[in-house]
XYZ file of C-alpha atoms in Angstrom:
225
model
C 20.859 165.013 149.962
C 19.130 162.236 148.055
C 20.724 159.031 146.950
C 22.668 158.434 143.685
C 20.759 155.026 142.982
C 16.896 155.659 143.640
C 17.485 159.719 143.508
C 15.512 159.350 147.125
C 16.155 161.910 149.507
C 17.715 160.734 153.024
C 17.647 161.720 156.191
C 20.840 164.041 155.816
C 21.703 167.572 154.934
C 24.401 169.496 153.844
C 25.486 172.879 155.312
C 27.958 175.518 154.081
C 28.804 178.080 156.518
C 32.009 180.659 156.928
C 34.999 178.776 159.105
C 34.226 180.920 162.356
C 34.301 180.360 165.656
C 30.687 180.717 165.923
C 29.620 178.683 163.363
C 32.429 175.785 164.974
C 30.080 175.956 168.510
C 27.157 174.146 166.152
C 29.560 170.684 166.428
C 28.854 171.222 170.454
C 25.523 172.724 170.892
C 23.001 171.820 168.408
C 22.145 168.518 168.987
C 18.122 168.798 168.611
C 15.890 170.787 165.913
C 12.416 170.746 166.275
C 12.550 168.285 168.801
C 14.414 165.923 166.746
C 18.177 164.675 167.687
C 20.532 165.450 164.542
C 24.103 164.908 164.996
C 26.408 167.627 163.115
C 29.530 166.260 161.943
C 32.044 167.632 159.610
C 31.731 166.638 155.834
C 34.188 163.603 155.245
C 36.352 163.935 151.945
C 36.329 161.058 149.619
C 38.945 158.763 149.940
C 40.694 158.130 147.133
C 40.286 159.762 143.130
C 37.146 159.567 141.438
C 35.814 155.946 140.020
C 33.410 155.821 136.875
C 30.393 153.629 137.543
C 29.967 152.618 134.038
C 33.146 151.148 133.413
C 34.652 151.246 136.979
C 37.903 153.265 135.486
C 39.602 155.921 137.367
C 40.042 159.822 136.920
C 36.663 160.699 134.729
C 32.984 160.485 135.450
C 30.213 158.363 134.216
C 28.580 161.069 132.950
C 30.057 161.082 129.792
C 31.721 157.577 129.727
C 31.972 155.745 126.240
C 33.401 152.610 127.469
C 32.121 149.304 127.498
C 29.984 148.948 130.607
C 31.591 146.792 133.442
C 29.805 145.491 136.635
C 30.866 146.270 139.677
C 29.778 143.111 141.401
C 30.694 140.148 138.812
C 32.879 142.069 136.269
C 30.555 140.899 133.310
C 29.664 143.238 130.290
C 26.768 145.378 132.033
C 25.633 147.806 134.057
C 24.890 147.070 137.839
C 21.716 147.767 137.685
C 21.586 144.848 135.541
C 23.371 142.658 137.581
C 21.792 139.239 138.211
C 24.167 138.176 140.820
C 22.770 136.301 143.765
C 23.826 137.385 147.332
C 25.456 134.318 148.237
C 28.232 134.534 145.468
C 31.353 135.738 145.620
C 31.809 139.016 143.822
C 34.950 139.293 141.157
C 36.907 142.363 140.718
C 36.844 143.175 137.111
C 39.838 145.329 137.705
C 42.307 142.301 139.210
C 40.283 139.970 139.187
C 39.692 139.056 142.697
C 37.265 138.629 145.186
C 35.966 141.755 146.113
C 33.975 144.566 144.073
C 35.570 147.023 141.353
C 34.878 149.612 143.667
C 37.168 148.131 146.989
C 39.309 150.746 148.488
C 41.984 148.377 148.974
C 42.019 146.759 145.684
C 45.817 146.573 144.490
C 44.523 148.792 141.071
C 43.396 151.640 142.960
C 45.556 154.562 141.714
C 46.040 156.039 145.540
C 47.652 152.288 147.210
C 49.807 152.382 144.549
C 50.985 156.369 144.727
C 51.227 156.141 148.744
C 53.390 152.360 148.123
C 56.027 154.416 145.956
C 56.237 157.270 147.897
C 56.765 154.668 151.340
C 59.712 153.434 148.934
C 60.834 156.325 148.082
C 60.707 157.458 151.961
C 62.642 154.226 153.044
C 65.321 154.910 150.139
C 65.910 158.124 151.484
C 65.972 156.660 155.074
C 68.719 153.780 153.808
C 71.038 156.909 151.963
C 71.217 158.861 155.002
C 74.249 157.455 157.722
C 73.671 156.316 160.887
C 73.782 159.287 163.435
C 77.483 160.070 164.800
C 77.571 158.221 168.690
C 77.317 161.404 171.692
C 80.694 160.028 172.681
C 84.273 160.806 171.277
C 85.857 156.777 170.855
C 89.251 158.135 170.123
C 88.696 161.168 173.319
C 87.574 158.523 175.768
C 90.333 155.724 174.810
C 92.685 158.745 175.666
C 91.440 159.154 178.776
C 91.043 155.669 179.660
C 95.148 154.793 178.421
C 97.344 154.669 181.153
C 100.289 156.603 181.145
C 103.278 155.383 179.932
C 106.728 155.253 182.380
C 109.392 156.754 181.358
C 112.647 155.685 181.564
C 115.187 156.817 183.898
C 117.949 158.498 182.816
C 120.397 157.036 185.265
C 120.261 153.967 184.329
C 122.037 153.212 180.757
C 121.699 149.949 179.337
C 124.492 147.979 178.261
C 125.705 146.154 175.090
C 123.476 143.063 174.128
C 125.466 140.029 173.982
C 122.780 137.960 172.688
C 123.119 136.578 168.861
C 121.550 138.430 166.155
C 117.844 136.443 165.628
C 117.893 134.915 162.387
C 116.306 136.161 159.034
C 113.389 134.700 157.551
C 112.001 135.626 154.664
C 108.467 137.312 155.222
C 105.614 136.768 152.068
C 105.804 140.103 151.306
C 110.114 140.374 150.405
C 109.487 141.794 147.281
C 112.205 139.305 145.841
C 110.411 136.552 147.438
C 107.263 137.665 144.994
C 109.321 137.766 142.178
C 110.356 134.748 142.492
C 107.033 132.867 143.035
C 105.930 135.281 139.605
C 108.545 133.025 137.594
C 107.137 129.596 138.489
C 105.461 128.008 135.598
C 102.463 127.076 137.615
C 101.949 131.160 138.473
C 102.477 131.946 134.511
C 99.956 128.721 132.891
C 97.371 130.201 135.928
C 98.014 133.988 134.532
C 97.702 132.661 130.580
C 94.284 131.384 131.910
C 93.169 134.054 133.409
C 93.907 136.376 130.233
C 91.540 133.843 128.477
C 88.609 134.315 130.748
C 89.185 138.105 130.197
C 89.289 138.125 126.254
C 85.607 136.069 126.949
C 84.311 138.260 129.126
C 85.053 140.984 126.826
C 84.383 140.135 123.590
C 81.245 137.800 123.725
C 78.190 139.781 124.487
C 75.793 137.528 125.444
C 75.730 135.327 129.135
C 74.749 132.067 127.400
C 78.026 132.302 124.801
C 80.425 133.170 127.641
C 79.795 129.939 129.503
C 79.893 127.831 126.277
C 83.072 129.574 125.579
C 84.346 129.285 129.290
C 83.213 125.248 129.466
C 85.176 124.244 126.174
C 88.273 126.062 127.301
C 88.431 124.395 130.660
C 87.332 120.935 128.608
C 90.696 121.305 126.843
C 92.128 122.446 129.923
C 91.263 118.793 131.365
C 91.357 116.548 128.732
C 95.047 118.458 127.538
């Protein structure tokens, strides 16, 4: 393998070799080749999708980039090669704009944060629609169980007549005459013509802005009436 800025070769090699269970022994048993120690490891996969190194954009190659040429190091107009940045400065992303190179894994304009972020939302959405899980107990069985049994009564013993006065009758909130009643006091019926008011503007102004205007002069001539 050489490298892609000098075209030097390194000190590494690439193999291709059938997925066998001979060929997996090489990870355990070749550790030297002609007397040098070489550690075989499996071929990492690139993390992320591909970055141009012209213009630092995603999903094509620099090969046959048009674009404007970006830096990677101070996002100015150029090449890296080019670059006259000195080691002590801070680099600048020309993707958001901050501190790190165009070429940061975690930079918030990478294509792949953003894909895995929306499909953690979309994983938590799915977690928040789906109901608690029903409890190993029956509520209703075991508050059977637990009720004490009721005594009945004996059917010797027959109670007499009350003599005790009838308790007297008060009229509950909900006597349906009672509500009626309250419906016909003008206080209820100037509340209820107000009300309709805020319903016609709510209804037929469109905008937020208008509705309040419309809601603050009506209770102005509410007040000063």
């Amino acid at each position: 393998m050489v490298s892609r800025k000098t075209g030097a070769p390194m000190p590494l090699f690439m193999l291709s070799m059938e997925r066998t269970e001979q060929h997996k022994s090489i990870f355990r048993k070749v550790t030297c080749i002609g007397f040098v120690k070489v550690i075989v490891e499996i071929l990492r996969k690139k993390y992320g999708p591909p970055q141009c190194y012209r213009c630092q954009g995603f999903f094509h190659s620099s090969k046959f980039c048009t674009r404007t040429p970006r830096c990677v190091k101070c996002a100015g107009n150029h090449l890296a090669k080019e670059c006259v940045k000195e080691l002590n400065e801070k680099p600048k992303c020309c993707l958001c704009g901050g501190e790190h190179p165009a070429n940061f894994l975690v930079c918030p304009k990478n294509p792949k944060l953003r894909i895995e972020a929306e499909k953690a939302k979309k994983q938590l959405q799915k977690t928040a629609r789906i109901g608690p899980k029903p409890p190993k107990t029956n509520y209703w069985e075991q508050r059977a169980k637990n009720a004490t049994p009721r005594q009945q009564p004996s059917a010797n013993i027959q109670p007499g007549p009350s003599t005790a006065p009838p308790p007297p009758k008060v009229n509950s909130p909900e006597d349906p005459t009672d509500i009626f009643s309250q419906l016909k006091n003008p206080a209820v019926q100037e509340t209820f013509e107000l009300l309709e008011q805020f319903i016609s503007i709510a209804t037929t102004i469109p905008s937020k802005v208008g509705r309040l205007r419309a809601i603050r002069n009506l209770l102005a001539e509410e007040i000063n009436f």
